[in-house]
mmCIF file of C-alpha atoms in Angstrom:
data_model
loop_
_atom_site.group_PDB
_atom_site.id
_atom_site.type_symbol
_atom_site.label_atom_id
_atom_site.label_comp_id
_atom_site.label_asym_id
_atom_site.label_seq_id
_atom_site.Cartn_x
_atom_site.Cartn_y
_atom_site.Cartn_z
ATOM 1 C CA UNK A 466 21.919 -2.873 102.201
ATOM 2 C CA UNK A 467 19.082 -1.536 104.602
ATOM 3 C CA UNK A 468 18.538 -1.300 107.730
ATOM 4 C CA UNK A 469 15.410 -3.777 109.135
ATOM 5 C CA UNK A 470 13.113 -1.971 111.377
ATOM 6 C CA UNK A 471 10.713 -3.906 113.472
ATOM 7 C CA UNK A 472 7.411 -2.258 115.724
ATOM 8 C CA UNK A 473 7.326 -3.855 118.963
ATOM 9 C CA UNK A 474 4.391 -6.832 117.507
ATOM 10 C CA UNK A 475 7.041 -7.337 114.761
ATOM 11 C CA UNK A 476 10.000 -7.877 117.059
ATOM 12 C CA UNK A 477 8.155 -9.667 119.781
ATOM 13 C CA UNK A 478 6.509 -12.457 117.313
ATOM 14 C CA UNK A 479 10.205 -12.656 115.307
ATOM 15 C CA UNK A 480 11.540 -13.400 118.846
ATOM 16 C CA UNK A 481 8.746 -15.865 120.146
ATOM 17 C CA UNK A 482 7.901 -12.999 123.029
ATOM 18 C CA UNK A 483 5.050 -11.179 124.014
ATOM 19 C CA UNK A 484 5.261 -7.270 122.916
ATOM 20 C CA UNK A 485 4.398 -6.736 127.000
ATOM 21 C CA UNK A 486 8.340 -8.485 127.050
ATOM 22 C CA UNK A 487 9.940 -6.547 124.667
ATOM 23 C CA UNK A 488 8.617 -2.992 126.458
ATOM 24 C CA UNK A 489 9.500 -4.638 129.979
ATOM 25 C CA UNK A 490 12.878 -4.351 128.475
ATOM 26 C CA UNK A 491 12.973 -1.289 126.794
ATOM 27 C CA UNK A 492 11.192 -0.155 130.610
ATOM 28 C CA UNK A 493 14.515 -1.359 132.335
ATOM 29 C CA UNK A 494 16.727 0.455 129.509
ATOM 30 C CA UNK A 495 18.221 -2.615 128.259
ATOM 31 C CA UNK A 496 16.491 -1.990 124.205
ATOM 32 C CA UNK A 497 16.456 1.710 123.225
ATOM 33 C CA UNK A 498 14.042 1.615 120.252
ATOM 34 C CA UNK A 499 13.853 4.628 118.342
ATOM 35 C CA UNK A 500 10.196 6.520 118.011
ATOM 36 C CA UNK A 501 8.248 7.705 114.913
ATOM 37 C CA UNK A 502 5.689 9.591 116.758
ATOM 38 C CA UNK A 503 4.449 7.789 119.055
ATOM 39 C CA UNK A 504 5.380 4.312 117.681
ATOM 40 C CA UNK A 505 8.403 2.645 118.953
ATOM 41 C CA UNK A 506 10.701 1.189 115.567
ATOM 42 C CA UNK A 507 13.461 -1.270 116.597
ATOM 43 C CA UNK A 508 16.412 -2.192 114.851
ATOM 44 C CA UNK A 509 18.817 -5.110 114.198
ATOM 45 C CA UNK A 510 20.963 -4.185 116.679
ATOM 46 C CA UNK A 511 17.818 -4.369 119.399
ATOM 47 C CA UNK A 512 16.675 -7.353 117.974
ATOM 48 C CA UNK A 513 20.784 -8.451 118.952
ATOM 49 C CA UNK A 514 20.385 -6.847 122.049
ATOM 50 C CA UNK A 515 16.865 -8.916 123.144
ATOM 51 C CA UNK A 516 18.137 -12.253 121.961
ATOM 52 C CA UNK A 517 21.307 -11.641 124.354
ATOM 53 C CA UNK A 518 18.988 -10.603 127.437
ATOM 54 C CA UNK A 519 16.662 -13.793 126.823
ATOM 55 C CA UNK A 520 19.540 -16.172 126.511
ATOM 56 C CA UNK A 521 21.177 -14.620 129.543
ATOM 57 C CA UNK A 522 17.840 -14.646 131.552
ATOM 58 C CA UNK A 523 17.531 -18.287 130.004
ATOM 59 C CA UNK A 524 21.065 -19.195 131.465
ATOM 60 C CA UNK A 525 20.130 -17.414 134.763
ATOM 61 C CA UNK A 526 21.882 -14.109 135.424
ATOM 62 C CA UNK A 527 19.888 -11.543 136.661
ATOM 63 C CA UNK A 528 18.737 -8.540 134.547
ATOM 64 C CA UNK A 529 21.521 -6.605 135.936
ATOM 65 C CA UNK A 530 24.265 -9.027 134.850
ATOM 66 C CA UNK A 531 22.683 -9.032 131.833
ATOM 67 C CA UNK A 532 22.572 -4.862 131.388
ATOM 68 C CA UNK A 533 26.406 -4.577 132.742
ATOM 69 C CA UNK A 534 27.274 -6.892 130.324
ATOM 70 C CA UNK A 535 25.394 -5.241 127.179
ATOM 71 C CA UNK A 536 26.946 -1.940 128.444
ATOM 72 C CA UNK A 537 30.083 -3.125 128.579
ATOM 73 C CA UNK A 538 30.116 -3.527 124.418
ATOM 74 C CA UNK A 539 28.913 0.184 124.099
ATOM 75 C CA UNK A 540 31.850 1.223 126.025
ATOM 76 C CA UNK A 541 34.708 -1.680 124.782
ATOM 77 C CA UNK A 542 34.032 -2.704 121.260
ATOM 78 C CA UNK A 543 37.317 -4.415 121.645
ATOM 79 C CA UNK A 544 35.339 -6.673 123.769
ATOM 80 C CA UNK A 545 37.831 -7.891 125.964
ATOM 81 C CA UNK A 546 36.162 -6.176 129.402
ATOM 82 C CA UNK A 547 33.351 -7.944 127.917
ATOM 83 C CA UNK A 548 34.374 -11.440 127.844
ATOM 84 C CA UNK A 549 36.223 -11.245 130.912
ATOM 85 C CA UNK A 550 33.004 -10.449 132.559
ATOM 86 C CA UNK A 551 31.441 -12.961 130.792
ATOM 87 C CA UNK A 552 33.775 -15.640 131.600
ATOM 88 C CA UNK A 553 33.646 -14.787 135.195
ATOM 89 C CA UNK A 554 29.738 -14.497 135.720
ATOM 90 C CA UNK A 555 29.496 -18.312 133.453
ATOM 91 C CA UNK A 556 32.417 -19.693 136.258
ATOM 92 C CA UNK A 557 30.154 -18.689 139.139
ATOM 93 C CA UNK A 558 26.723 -19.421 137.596
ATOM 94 C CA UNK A 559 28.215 -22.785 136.629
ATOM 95 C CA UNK A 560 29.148 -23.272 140.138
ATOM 96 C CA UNK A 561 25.844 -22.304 141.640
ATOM 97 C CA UNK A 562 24.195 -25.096 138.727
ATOM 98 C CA UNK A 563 26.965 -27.405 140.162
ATOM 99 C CA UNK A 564 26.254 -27.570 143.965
ATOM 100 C CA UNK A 565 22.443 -27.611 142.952
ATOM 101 C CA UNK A 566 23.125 -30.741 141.284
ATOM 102 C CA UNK A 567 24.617 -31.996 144.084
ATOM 103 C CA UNK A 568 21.436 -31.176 146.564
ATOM 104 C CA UNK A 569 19.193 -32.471 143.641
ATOM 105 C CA UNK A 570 20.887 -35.823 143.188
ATOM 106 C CA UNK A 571 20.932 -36.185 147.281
ATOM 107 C CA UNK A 572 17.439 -35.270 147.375
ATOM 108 C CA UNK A 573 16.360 -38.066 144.037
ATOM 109 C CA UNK A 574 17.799 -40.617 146.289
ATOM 110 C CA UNK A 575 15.988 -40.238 149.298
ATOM 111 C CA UNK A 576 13.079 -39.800 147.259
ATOM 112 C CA UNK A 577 13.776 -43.131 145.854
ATOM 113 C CA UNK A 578 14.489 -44.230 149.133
ATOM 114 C CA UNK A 579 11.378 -43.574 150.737
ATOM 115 C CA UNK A 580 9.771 -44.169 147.616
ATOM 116 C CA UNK A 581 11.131 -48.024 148.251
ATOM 117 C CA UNK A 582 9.602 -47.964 151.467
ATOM 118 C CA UNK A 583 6.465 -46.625 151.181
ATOM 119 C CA UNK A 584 5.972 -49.725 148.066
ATOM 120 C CA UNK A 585 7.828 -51.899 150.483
ATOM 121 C CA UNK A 586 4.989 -51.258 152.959
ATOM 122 C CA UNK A 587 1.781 -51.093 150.883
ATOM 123 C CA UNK A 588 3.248 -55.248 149.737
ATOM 124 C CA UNK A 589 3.184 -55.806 153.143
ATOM 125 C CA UNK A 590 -0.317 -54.415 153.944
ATOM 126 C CA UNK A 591 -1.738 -55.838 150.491
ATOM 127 C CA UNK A 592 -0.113 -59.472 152.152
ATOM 128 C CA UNK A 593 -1.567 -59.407 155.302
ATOM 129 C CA UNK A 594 -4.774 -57.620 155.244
ATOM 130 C CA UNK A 595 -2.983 -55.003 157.891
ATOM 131 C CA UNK A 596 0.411 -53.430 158.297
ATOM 132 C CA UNK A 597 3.096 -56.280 159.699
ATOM 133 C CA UNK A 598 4.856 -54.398 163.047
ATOM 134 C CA UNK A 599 8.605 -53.706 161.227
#
């Protein structure tokens, strides 16, 4: 079986990207295509590589989460320094996403709240011709 090569276009479209995304990423050395003269050729493993970055950016960790984490398979294929780092960065992101819900849900019901109010107040001024003193 062959190995698929891809030009940046190729990649970027098989991706749903922009080919400015995919060299923003080889830019910040987390894709290391390959050249044939001047023209970059990626491979499957890239391909692997870019689909990890987006899902991670996605998710929100920062680019370098993301590249410590790629570099981390280089270096363990076992992949156990891996996951540990993965399991610790999801723990804190998902705490992060956790007290943002919390703000976000306060801030929907005073929203709501005032929301009530302000309605509350146009009845009243839709009633009376003018705003009743409260």
């Amino acid at each position: 079986m062959s190995e698929q090569f891809y030009t940046v276009t190729q990649l970027a479209q098989s991706l749903g990207i922009t080919a400015r995304t995919v060299r923003f990423y080889d830019d910040k050395g987390l894709v290391t295509p390959s050249r044939a003269g001047t023209t970059r050729v990626y491979t499957q493993r890239d391909r692997a590589r870019l689909i990890l970055i987006l899902r991670g950016k996605r998710l929100g960790f920062t680019l370098r989460e993301i590249k410590e984490y790629l570099d981390l398979y280089d270096l363990d294929r076992t992949q156990k320094e891996q996951l540990k780092m993965l399991l610790k960065g999801v723990r804190k992101r998902i705490e992060r996403l956790e007290g943002q819900s919390i703000a976000l849900k306060q801030t929907l019901e005073e929203l709501h709240e005032i929301e009530g109010q302000a309605l509350s107040a146009l009845k009243d001024v839709d009633a009376t011709g003018e705003r009743q003193a409260g």
